[in-house]
Coordinates of C-alpha atoms in Angstrom, one line a residue:
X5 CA 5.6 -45.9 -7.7
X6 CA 7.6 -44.5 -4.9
X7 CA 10.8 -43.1 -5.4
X8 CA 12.3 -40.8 -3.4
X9 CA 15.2 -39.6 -5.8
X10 CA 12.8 -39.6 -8.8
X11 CA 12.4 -36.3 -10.6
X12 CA 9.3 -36.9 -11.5
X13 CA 6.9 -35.1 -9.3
X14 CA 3.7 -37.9 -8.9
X15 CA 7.1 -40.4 -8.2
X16 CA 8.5 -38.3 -5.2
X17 CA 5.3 -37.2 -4.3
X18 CA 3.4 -40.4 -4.6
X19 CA -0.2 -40.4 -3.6
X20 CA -0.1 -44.1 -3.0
X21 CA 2.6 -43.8 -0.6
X22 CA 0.7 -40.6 1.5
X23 CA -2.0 -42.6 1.8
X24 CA -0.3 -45.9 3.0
X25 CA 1.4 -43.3 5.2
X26 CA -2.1 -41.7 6.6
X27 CA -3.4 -45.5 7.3
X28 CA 0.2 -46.4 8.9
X29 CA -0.1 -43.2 11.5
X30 CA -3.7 -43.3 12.3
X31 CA -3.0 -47.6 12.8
X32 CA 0.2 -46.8 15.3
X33 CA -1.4 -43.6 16.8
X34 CA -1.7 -45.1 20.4
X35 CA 1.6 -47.1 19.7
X36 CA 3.0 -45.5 22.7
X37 CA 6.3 -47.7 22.5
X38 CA 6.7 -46.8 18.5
X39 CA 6.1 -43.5 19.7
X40 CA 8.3 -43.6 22.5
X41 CA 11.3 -45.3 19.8
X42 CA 10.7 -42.3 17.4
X43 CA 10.7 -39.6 20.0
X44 CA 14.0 -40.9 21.6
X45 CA 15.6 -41.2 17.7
X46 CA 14.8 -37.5 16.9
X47 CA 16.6 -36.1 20.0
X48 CA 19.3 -34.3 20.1
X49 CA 22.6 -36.0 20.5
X50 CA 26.0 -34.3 21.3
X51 CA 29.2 -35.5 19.5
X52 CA 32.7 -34.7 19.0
X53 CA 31.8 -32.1 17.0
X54 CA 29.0 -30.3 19.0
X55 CA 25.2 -31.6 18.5
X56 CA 23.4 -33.8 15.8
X57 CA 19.5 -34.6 15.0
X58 CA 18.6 -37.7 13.4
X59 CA 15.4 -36.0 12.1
X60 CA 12.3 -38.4 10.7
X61 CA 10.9 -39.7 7.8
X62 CA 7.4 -38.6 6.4
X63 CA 6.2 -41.7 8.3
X64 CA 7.4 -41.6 11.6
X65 CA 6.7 -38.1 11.7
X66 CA 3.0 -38.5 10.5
X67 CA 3.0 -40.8 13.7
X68 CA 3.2 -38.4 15.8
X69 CA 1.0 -35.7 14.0
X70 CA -2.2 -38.7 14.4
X71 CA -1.3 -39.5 18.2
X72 CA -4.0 -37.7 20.2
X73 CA -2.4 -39.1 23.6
X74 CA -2.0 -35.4 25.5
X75 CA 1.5 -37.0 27.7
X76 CA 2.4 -37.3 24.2
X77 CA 1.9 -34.2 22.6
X78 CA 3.3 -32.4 26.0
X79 CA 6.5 -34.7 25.0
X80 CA 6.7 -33.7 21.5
X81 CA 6.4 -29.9 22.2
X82 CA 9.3 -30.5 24.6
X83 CA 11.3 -32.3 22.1
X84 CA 10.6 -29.4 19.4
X85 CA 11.6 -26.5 22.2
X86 CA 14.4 -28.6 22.8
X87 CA 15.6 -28.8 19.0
X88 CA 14.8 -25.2 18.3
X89 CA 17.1 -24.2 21.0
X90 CA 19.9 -26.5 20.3
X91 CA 19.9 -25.5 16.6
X92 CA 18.7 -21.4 16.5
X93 CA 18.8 -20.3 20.0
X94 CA 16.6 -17.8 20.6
X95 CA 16.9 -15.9 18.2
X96 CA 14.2 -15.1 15.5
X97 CA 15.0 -13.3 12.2
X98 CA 12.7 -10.7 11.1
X99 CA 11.6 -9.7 7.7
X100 CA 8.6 -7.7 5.6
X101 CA 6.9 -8.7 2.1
X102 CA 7.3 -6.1 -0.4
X103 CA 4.5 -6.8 -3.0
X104 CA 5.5 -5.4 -6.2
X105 CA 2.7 -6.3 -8.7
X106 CA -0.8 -8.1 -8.4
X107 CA -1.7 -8.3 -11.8
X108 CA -1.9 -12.2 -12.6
X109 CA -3.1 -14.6 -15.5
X110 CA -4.0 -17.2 -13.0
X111 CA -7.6 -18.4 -11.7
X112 CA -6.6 -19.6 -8.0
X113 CA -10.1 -19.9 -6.5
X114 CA -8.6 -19.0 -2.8
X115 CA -6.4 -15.9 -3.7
X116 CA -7.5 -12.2 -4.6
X117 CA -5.4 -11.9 -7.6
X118 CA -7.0 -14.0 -9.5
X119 CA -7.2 -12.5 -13.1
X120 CA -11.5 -13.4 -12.9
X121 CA -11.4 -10.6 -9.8
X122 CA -12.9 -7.2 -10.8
X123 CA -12.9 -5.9 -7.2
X124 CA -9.3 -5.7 -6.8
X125 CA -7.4 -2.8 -8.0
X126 CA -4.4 -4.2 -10.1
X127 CA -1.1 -2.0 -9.7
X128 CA 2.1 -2.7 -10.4
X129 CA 5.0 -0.7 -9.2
X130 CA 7.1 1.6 -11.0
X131 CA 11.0 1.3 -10.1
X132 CA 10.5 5.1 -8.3
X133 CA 7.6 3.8 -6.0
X134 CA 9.6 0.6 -5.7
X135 CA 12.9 2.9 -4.6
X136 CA 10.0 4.5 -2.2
X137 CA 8.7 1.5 -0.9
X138 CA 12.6 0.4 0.2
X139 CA 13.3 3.4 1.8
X140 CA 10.1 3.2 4.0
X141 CA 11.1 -0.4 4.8
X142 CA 14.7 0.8 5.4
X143 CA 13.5 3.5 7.5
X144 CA 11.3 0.7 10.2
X145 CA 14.5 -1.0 10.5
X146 CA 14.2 -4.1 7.8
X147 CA 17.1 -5.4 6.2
X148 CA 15.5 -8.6 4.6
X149 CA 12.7 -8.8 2.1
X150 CA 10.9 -11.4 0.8
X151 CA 9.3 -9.9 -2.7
X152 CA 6.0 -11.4 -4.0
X153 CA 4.1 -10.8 -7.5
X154 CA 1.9 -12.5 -9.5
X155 CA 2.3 -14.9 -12.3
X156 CA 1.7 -11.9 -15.4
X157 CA 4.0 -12.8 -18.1
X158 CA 3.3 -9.3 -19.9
X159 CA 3.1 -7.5 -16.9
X160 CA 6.0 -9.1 -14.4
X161 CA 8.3 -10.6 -16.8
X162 CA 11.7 -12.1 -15.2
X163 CA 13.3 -8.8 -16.4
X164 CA 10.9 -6.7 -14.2
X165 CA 11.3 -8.5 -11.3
X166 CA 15.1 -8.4 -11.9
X167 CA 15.6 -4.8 -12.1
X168 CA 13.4 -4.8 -9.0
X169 CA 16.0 -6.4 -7.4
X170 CA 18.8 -4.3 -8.8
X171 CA 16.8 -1.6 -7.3
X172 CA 16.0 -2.5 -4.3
X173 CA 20.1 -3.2 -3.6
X174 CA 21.1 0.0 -4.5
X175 CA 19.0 1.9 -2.5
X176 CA 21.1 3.6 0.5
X177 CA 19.0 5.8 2.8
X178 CA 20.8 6.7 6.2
X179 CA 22.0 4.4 7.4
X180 CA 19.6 1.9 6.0
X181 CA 20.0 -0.8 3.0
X182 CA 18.4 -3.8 2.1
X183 CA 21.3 -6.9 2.8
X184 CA 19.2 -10.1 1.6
X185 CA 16.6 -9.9 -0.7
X186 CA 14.1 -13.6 -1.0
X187 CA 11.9 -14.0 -4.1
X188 CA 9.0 -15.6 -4.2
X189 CA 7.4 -15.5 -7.6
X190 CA 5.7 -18.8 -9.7
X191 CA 7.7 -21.4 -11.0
X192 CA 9.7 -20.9 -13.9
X193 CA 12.6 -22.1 -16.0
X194 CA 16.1 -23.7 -15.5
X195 CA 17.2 -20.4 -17.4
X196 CA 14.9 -17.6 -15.2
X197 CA 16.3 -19.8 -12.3
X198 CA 20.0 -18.5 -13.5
X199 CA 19.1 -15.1 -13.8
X200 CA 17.9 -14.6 -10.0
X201 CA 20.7 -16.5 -9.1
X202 CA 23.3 -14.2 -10.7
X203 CA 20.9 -11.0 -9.4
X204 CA 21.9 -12.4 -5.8
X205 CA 18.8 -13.3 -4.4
X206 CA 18.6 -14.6 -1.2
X207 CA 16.3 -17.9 -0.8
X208 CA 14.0 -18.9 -3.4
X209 CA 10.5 -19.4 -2.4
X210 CA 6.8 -21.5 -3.5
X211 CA 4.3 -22.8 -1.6
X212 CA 3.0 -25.3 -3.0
X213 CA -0.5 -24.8 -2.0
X214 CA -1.7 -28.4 -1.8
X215 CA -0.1 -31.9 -2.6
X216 CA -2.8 -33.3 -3.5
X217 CA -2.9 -33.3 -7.4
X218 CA -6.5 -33.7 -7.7
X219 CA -7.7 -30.7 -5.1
X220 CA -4.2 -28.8 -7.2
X221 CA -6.0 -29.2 -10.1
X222 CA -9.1 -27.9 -8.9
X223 CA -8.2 -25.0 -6.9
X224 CA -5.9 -23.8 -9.9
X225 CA -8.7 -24.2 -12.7
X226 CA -7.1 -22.1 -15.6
X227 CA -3.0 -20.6 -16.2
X228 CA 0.0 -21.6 -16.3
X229 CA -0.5 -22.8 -12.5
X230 CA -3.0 -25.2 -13.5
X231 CA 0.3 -27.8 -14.6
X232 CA 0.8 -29.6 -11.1
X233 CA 3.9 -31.4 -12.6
X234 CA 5.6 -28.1 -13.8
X235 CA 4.7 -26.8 -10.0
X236 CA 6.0 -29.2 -8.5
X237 CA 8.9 -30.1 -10.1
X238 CA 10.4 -26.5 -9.6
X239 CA 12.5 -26.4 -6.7
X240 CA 14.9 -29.1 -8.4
X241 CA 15.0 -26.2 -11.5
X242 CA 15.9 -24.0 -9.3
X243 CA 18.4 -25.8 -7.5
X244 CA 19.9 -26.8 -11.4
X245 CA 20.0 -23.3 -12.2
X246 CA 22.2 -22.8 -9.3
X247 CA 20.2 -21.0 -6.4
X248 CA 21.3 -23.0 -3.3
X249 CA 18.9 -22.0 -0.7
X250 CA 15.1 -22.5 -1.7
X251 CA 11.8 -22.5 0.4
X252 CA 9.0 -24.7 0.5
X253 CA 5.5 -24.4 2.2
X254 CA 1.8 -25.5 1.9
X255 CA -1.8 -23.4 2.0
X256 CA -3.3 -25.4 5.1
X257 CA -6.8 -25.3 5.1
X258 CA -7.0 -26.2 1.2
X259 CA -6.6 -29.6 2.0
X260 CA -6.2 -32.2 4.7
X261 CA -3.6 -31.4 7.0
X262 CA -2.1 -34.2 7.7
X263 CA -2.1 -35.1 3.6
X264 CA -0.1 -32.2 3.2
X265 CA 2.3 -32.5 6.3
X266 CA 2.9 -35.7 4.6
X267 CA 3.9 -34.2 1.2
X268 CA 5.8 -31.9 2.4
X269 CA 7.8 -33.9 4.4
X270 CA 8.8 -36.1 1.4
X271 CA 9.4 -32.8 -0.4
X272 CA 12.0 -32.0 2.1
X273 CA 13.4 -35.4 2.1
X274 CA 13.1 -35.4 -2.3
X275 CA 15.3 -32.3 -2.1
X276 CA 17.9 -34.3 0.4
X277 CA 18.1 -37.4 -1.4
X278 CA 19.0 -35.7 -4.9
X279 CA 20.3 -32.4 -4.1
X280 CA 22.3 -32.9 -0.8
X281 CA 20.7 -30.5 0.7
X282 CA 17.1 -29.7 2.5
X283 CA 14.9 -26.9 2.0
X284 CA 16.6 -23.7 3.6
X285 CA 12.7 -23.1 5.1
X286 CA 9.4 -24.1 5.6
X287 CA 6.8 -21.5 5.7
X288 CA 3.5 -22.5 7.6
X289 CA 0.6 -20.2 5.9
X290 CA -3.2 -20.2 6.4
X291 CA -6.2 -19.9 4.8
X292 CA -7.0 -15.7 5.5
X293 CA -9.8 -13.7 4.7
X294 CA -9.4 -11.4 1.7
X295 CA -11.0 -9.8 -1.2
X296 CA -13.5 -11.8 -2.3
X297 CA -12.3 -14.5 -0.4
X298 CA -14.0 -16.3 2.1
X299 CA -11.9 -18.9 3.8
X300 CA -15.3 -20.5 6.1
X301 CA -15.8 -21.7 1.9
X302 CA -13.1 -23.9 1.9
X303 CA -13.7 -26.8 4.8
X304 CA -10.3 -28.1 6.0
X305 CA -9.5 -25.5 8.2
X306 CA -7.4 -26.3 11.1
X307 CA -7.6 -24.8 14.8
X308 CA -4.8 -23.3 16.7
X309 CA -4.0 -26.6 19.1
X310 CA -3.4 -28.1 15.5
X311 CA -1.5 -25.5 13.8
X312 CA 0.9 -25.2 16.9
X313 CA 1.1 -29.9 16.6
X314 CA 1.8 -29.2 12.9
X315 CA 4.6 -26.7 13.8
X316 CA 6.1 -28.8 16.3
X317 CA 6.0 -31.7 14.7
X318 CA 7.9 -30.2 11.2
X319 CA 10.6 -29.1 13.8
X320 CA 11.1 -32.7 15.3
X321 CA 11.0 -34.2 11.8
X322 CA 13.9 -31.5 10.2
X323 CA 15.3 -30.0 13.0
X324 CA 18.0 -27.7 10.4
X325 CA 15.0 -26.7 8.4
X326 CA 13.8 -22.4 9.0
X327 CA 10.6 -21.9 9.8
X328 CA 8.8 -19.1 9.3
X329 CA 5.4 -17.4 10.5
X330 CA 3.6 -14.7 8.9
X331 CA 1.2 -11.6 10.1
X332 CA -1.2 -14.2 8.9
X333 CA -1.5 -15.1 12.4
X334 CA -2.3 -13.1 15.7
X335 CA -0.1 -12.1 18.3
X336 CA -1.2 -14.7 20.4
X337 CA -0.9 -17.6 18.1
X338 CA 2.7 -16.3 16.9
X339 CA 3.4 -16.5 20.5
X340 CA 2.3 -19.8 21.3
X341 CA 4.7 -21.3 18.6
X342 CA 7.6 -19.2 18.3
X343 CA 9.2 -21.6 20.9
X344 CA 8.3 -24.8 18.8
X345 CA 10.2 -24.5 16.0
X346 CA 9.7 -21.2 14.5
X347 CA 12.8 -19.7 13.6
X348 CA 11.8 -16.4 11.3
X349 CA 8.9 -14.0 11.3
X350 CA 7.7 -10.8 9.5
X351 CA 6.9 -7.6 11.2
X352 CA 4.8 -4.6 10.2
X353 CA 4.1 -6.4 7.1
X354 CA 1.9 -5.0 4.3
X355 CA -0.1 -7.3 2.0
X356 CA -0.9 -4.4 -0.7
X357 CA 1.4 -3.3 -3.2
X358 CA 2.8 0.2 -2.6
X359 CA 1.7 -0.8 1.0
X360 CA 4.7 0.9 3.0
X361 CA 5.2 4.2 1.3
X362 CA 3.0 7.5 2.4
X363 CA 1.5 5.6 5.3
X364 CA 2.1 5.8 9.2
X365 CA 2.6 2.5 11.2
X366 CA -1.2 3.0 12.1
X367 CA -3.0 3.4 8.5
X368 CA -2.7 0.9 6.1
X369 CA -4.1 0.4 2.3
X370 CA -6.8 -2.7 2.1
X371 CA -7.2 -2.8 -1.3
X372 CA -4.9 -4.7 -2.7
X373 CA -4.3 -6.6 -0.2
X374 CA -3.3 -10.5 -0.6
X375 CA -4.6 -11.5 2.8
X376 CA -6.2 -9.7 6.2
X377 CA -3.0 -9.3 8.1
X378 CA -4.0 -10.2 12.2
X379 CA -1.1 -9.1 13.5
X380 CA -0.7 -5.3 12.6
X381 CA 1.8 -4.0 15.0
X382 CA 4.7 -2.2 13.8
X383 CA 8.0 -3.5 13.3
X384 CA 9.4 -2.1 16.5
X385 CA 6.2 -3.0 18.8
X386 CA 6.8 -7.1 17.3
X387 CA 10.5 -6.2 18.5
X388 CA 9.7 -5.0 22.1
X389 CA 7.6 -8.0 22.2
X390 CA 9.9 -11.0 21.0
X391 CA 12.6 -9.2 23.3
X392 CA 10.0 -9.1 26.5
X393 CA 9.7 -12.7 25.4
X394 CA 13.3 -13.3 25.8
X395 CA 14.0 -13.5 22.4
X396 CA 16.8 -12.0 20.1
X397 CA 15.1 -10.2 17.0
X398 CA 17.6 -10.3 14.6
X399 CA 18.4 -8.2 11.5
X400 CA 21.5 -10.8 10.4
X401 CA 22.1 -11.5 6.7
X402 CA 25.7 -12.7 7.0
X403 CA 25.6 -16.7 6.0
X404 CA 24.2 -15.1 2.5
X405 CA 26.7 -12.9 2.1
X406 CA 29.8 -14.8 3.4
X407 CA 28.8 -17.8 0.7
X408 CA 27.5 -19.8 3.7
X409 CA 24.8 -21.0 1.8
X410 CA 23.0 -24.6 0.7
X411 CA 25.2 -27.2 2.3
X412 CA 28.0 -25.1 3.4
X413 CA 25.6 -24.0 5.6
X414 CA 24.0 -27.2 6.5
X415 CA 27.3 -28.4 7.5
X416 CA 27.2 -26.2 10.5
X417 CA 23.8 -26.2 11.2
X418 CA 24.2 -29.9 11.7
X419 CA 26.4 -30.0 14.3
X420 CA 25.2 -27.3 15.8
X421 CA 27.7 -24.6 15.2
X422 CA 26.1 -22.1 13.5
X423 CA 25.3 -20.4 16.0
X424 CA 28.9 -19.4 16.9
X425 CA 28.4 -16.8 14.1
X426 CA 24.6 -16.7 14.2
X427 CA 24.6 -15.5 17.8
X428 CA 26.6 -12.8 18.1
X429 CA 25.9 -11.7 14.6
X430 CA 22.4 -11.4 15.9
X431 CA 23.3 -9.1 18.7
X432 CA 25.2 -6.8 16.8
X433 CA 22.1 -6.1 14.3
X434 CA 20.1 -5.7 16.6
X435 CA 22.6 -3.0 18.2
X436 CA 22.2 -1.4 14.6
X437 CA 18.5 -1.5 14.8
X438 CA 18.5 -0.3 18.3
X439 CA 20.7 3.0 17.6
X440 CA 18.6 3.9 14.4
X441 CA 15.2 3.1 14.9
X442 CA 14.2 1.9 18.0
X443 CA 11.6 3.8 20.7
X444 CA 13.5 4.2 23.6
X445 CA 11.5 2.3 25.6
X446 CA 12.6 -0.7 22.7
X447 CA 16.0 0.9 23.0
X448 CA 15.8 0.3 27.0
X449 CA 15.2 -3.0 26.6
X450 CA 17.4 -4.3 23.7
X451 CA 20.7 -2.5 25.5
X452 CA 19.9 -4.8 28.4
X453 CA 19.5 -7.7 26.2
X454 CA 22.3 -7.4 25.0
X455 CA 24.3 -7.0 27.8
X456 CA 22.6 -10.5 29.3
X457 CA 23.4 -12.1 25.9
X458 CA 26.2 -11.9 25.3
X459 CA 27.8 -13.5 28.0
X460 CA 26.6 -16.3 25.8
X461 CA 29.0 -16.0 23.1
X462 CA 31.4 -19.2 24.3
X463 CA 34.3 -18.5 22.3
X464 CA 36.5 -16.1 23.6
X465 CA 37.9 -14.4 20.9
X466 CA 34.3 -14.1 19.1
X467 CA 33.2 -12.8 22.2
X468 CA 36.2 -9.9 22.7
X469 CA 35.5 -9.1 18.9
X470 CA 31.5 -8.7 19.0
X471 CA 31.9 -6.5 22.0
X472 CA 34.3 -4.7 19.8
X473 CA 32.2 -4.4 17.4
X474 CA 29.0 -3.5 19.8
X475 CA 31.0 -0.3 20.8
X476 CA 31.4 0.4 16.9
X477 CA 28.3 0.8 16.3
X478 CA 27.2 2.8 19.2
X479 CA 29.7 5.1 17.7
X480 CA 28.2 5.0 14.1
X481 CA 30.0 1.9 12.3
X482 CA 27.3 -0.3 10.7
X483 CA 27.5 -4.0 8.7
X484 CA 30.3 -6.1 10.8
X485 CA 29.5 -9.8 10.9
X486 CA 30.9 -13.2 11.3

């Protein structure tokens, strides 16, 4: 049965209820008056206290996934460029992955590290090459990391991925340091939960892979993986071992899109109904080429038309929710959906472990890579670019580190006034990143960014501060935020 607040994973994530879902859309999909209805109740609306989004269910928003009406779809895009700016702006947060062991006891049949692989070199990073890793990342500019490893319980116990994250915050190089610092490792304990909280991690983040038990259980034949419930059930751990901010996202191409849009829809809405609060993001992988990998295997792959109606739609359905988009995807497909909802990218990722370290933005280790990376630009080119866009790159950390985190932060997201701090807060890192790492062509551009942008800042006396502040750093002060 059905049940929303359940914490029982096949209860919140009811097949029954996906597939009465499915039938529901694909049933209403030329509904152009239901459509119409649940377009017009996800729209922005301003108040007394600045703006608010209704957001949709799992159904309503499967809706408009199965309408193939184009009028429709132009509509929806519309209405997800319309929320993105009325809740983020234009700005886009940057990060890099910082893979710090591929040794794993799992059997995933669609990922490299799969313990049955014999072609992949397993390494695992010593805290000195982890100290040299940061400072390579530090010195492109990054000052968010999102760290990944695999499920080893010999190899990468809690405690190594702990003093990895003790490292990597004490690392000081120039005028570089690491401010935020996301984990995404496999699920674990109420207890291990506690721990990462109290090592001041950032967001906590699992994909899920798939939703749908069955195709779980067989993509994840052997390991500790292989338990769907214990999966699944995670993010309320983690949220009962105190980490406010966690992530969720699916694998698409493991199974069918619009199965999984579904489940993670009523994964977002699971987390809402018993935690008061939403995921903090939504990453949007796909299936990628890698060692021993060959994604044309695996038959639900979806095109780009339907990766960028998947995007937009997530956006319409939580309109606080981050998004995020990886290297996985080209240049031209990150630029196609950046305005649709996508609210955080990486930049001059690497996939490998000990990736960054010894290596120019032009060569690049391939094998231990995760995943083929497709956009392979360096951090700064991605920034140029998002800038020529007219987008703000931004470096900002603050929410995390003033405590505005879980549903203080939600609170202003959903009126829309987060972005009185987000804003300017963005400007002035990218002023940091623009004094200490940037080409000068970048530099050329950002300054006049800047200058345009923050004529923006609608409060006066945020405004007379940030310009303040701006001058600061051109003068070598670093780290002011809202």
């Amino acid at each position: 049965m059905y049940d929303v607040k359940s914490l029982k994973a096949e209860e919140f994530i009811n097949h029954e209820e996906i597939l009465s879902t499915l039938e529901y859309a694909e049933q209403n999909k030329h509904n152009r008056e239901l459509i119409e209805e649940i377009l017009e109740k996800a729209r922005p609306k301003k108040t007394g206290k600045g703006v608010e989004c209704a957001g949709l269910t799992h159904r309503e928003a499967s809706v408009l996934l199965a309408c193939d009406i184009p009028e429709m779809t132009e509509k929806m895009y519309s209405l997800a460029r319309e929320i993105k700016e009325a809740f983020y702006g234009n700005r886009i947060v940057m990060f890099a992955p910082l893979y710090l062991s591929n040794y794993c006891v799992n059997q995933c049949v669609y990922c490299p590290y799969h313990y049955q692989n014999k072609e992949i070199p397993r390494k695992k990073l010593t805290q000195e090459e982890v100290r040299q890793e940061v400072i390579a990342l530090q010195d492109m500019g990054h000052k968010r990391l999102a760290i990944e490893a695999g499920e080893d319980p010999v190899n990468n116990p809690i405690e190594y991925i702990l003093e990895c994250i003790k490292t990597i915050y004490s690392i000081k190089h120039k005028n570089g340091d690491i401010r935020r610092v996301n984990v995404n490792i496999a699920a674990t304990t109420v207890e291990n939960y506690r721990k990462l909280r109290d090592a001041g991690i950032g967001t906590y983040i699992l994909f899920q892979e798939t939703y749908h038990k069955e195709s779980y259980e067989a993509l994840h034949p052997a390991g500790p993986k292989h338990n769907y419930t214990y999966h699944t059930e995670a993010m309320d751990r983690a949220m009962e071992g105190g980490i406010d901010d966690v992530g969720l996202g699916v694998l698409f191409g493991l199974d069918k899109y619009k199965y999984e849009f579904a489940g993670l829809l009523m994964h977002a809405e699971h987390l809402e109904a018993v935690h008061g609060v939403g995921p903090h993001t939504i990453s949007v992988p796909r299936l990628k080429r890698a060692s021993d990998i060959d994604p044309t295997q695996f038959d639900n792959g979806i095109d780009d038309d339907t990766f960028a109606k998947i995007i937009a739609c997530i956006r319409i359905a939580v309109p606080y929710t981050g998004m995020i988009i990886s290297t996985r995807e080209s240049e031209e497909c990150r630029s196609k959906v950046l305005g649709l909802g996508v609210s955080q990218i990486s930049g001059g990722s690497r996939t490998s472990v000990g990736g960054y370290a010894g290596y120019s933005d032009e060569e690049r280790p391939h094998d231990t890579e995760q995943f083929d990376v497709s956009d392979q630009r360096s951090l700064d080119e991605v920034v140029k670019w998002l800038m020529d866009l007219g987008y703000i790159p931004s470096f900002c950390t603050a929410c995390y580190r003033e405590g505005r985190t879980g549903d203080r932060f939600m609170q202003l997201c959903k009126i829309g006034q987060i972005q009185n701090c987000c804003h300017p807060n963005a400007l002035m890192t990218l002023q940091e990143y623009l004094e200490d790492y940037a080409h000068p062509d970048t530099k050329e551009v950002g300054e006049a960014l800047i200058k345009r942008e923050i004529e923006n800042v609608t409060n006066p006396k945020v405004k007379e501060i940030a310009i303040a502040n701006l001058d600061a750093i051109k003068n070598g002060k670093r780290d002011f935020r809202f």
